[in-house]
Amino acid sequence: MSLTIAINDSTDELANYVTWAPSPLRLALAENAARQVRVRSRTTASGGRIQFRTLDAGPFSDEVELTLPANAAPVTLTVAGEFEHPSSADKDVEVSVVDAQSGQELGRKALMVRIRKNANELSADERDRFLSALVRLNTVASNGLVSFVDILSMHDEVSDPEIHGRSSFLPWHRAFILDLERRLQRVDPSVTLPYWRFDQAAPNVFTRDFMGVPLNDGILDFSSTNPLINWINRLPGSGNQRIRRVNGARVRNALGQWQLVPFDPTQGRAIAVSNGQNDTINLGMPPGSNKHRFLNFADMEGDPHGSAHVSFVGQISAPATAPADPLFFMLHCNVDRLWARWQWLADRWTTGQEDSYPLVGQGDPQFGGPGGIGDFTLDTMWPWNGVDTAPRPNTAPGGPFVSLYNAGPTSQPTVGEMLDYQGQVSGGIGLGFGYSDIPFEH
Amino acid sequence: MSTYRDQVLAQLETVRRNRDQAVTRFFDESLPLGERLQAALSAGTFVGDAELAKATAIVRDVKENALVRATALNGLSNRLTKDEALLTEIIHLLGDGSAPADVRRVALTTLQASQFGSQPMMVKQRPNYKNVLRGLLDDADQELRQNAAEFLALDRDEFVQRRLLSGLKDPNQAIVAPEVAIQYLAHDLHADMLPVLRDIARHPPNEAAKKEALRNLTLDPESKDLLVERLTDPNEAPEIRHVCAVALYQMDPALMRTLAKDIVANDDTDDELRAALLNTMSHLPLGTSAPEADDAFGARVAELEANTTSAPLKRMAEEYRKRSQ
């Protein structure tokens, strides 16, 4: 084939994934003469949609026309997923390049608009691919190791002071769930982390086919076809427990009256959560102010984040054990989405701007905790920096950050690298993920 | 910026105004109780010095209606990690058996939520909090007892472990049902608990306790024969048989697969169990080496896929076939 199509500056199949943010699309025509071509997409009714532009800025369109020089001189344009039209299956949309005059197709490449979605709106196939990848990540691989054990070790009692109760809570957890997501994508590249809207009823999430339904004794019950019947609790020192998740029994009815009955997450919001989505965003603008500040928004670590955790009783209701419950990652995906949503609405992407993130510069390596090392924009984050000496935790599991073609962050990411996840300010493709309800706008 | 963003910003402003009105209504003592409580559903958490002061005053007022106090405390959850005096007060309130149960239950939830914020003051107060939780193990309120026991067990607290073990040995001392006690103990399973689990597996007080005991004997080499016995007993409950399969897998994956294949191939086996075992064999590998080729079993699975009327079994047969290729 005389036409080479490279997405994300790579011809590797694993690079053929885009989000709402612009990705480079490089074309090279190995012919003796230049050609005028049209670049467009081919998709199915349920497939993702993509758009193109030839300049670094300006509107995207369904089709662009350009000249491809002779002799494989490359031309780079950009491709991006069309907002609100993510893929539903791997490689369900294609870039197609045709001769502008004859209409002859010169080449095509399949890709996926890979976006984090609302867990309650997943198709059965999307749900099962996610669960299957998660279970596989939690089994012994060919190298004799269990990748998921690294994830558990990053969020235990040892790491607690490093990752909670300080400004870097949000950037660190963004990196943490991205690390997990990339490990999942090494098992199945079509998978993303879904988010659980804990401020809404989730009738499709808390079922035997997905996150399970508690039996009378609190143990989760799954259907025979749910991959989670094979979920092994690998918390150190634990037996072979199935995950426990008892629905919190302190319900406020529609009249606000307290009742001692277990709440039903298929019918209403997580029972301990007081701040819904918009209340959470509004936390960023304190009373008497018309300016959003990270320091105020960060209160969400308590409610809704902590409250979502303790809406149940079980592994998810304690910091050291919470990641043993798969719901944890969907909970934290929503926490991250809320931060991303606040960033979008308040236009808070820029490191070096205290309203975007308050601790600019480098922390003092002698001190940990709030305002200490690991809390500042230029500080590398544990454990990916490999530091296992005080004041950091005394282990550093997992190694460098999992790479993904040309997406950020670096192998030892800093706090600041986690802010501009779509490359709004920094350019580039950002961190390689996006949310179904947050567009790229720049 | 887009119309979509403008619309969302407008929604935020509406929610803010509604929220402020809801807060005002909640604090308005002239309104009926029901209206105040209902307003609080839209109030979110309290912010700003004025709201925080009013809410704190309500929580401290022992003459105030318990539901209003509970609601006020619920709205202070983001304050607890910033105000050590308030935090200490709420820990004390949790342990105060004379305080209304509604208020104490909210105290427990908000304090446990605060554990997710590891500020120095939270770390400092943790021993105090744990001591109060231990006291709740004998509280009159069942909800508080049971949740306190679980939070302590999640924290691997030795005090609650001793109480739970005593309860398994002597039901008169039980603080929770035996199947729940086993689950709590399994958060930090010690070798000295295994004889108790073996005994419960063989002489169970109920089926749920038997299931949990068997599930957690995966770490006990002495129980391998028992797991095999229960897995292969056609009269055993299907769910318990599957529990034994997963437990046995962690001891001896090859043996589990051999036994599971026989069970799946047998048309007298419950279809849900067959589906579950195929699911397990599809997801749990045989050690670190490549899956063994087994043409006879593969053919049997293909036959099941083609002929079974059980949708779960058909689906799992297909899944197994695809994974084996």
Short mmCIF file of N, CA, C and O in Angstrom, two decimals, chain B residues 217 220-229 248 251-252 255:
data_model
loop_
_atom_site.label_atom_id
_atom_site.label_comp_id
_atom_site.label_asym_id
_atom_site.label_seq_id
_atom_site.Cartn_x
_atom_site.Cartn_y
_atom_site.Cartn_z
N LEU B 217 -10.96 -21.47 53.82
CA LEU B 217 -10.01 -22.56 54.08
C LEU B 217 -9.02 -22.74 52.93
O LEU B 217 -8.25 -23.69 52.91
N ASP B 220 -5.55 -23.29 54.01
CA ASP B 220 -5.32 -24.38 54.93
C ASP B 220 -5.06 -25.68 54.18
O ASP B 220 -6.00 -26.35 53.72
N PRO B 221 -3.80 -26.11 54.06
CA PRO B 221 -3.50 -27.34 53.33
C PRO B 221 -4.24 -28.56 53.90
O PRO B 221 -4.60 -29.47 53.16
N GLU B 222 -4.51 -28.51 55.20
CA GLU B 222 -5.21 -29.65 55.82
C GLU B 222 -6.64 -29.78 55.31
O GLU B 222 -7.26 -30.82 55.49
N SER B 223 -7.17 -28.72 54.73
CA SER B 223 -8.57 -28.73 54.29
C SER B 223 -8.73 -29.07 52.82
O SER B 223 -9.84 -29.02 52.28
N LYS B 224 -7.63 -29.42 52.17
CA LYS B 224 -7.72 -29.69 50.73
C LYS B 224 -8.70 -30.82 50.45
O LYS B 224 -9.55 -30.71 49.55
N ASP B 225 -8.59 -31.88 51.21
CA ASP B 225 -9.49 -33.02 50.98
C ASP B 225 -10.94 -32.62 51.20
O ASP B 225 -11.84 -33.08 50.48
N LEU B 226 -11.19 -31.79 52.18
CA LEU B 226 -12.55 -31.33 52.46
C LEU B 226 -13.08 -30.52 51.28
O LEU B 226 -14.24 -30.69 50.86
N LEU B 227 -12.26 -29.64 50.74
CA LEU B 227 -12.70 -28.84 49.60
C LEU B 227 -13.01 -29.73 48.41
O LEU B 227 -14.00 -29.52 47.70
N VAL B 228 -12.15 -30.73 48.18
CA VAL B 228 -12.40 -31.66 47.08
C VAL B 228 -13.70 -32.41 47.32
O VAL B 228 -14.53 -32.58 46.41
N GLU B 229 -13.88 -32.84 48.54
CA GLU B 229 -15.09 -33.62 48.89
C GLU B 229 -16.35 -32.79 48.63
O GLU B 229 -17.31 -33.30 48.02
N LEU B 248 -10.14 -24.08 46.07
CA LEU B 248 -9.20 -25.13 45.67
C LEU B 248 -8.25 -24.63 44.60
O LEU B 248 -7.06 -25.01 44.56
N MET B 251 -5.10 -23.37 45.87
CA MET B 251 -4.19 -24.38 46.43
C MET B 251 -3.57 -25.21 45.32
O MET B 251 -2.38 -25.52 45.35
N ASP B 252 -4.42 -25.62 44.38
CA ASP B 252 -4.00 -26.61 43.39
C ASP B 252 -4.80 -26.37 42.11
O ASP B 252 -5.83 -27.02 41.89
N LEU B 255 -5.60 -29.47 39.84
CA LEU B 255 -6.61 -30.38 40.38
C LEU B 255 -7.99 -29.78 40.24
O LEU B 255 -8.94 -30.47 39.85
#
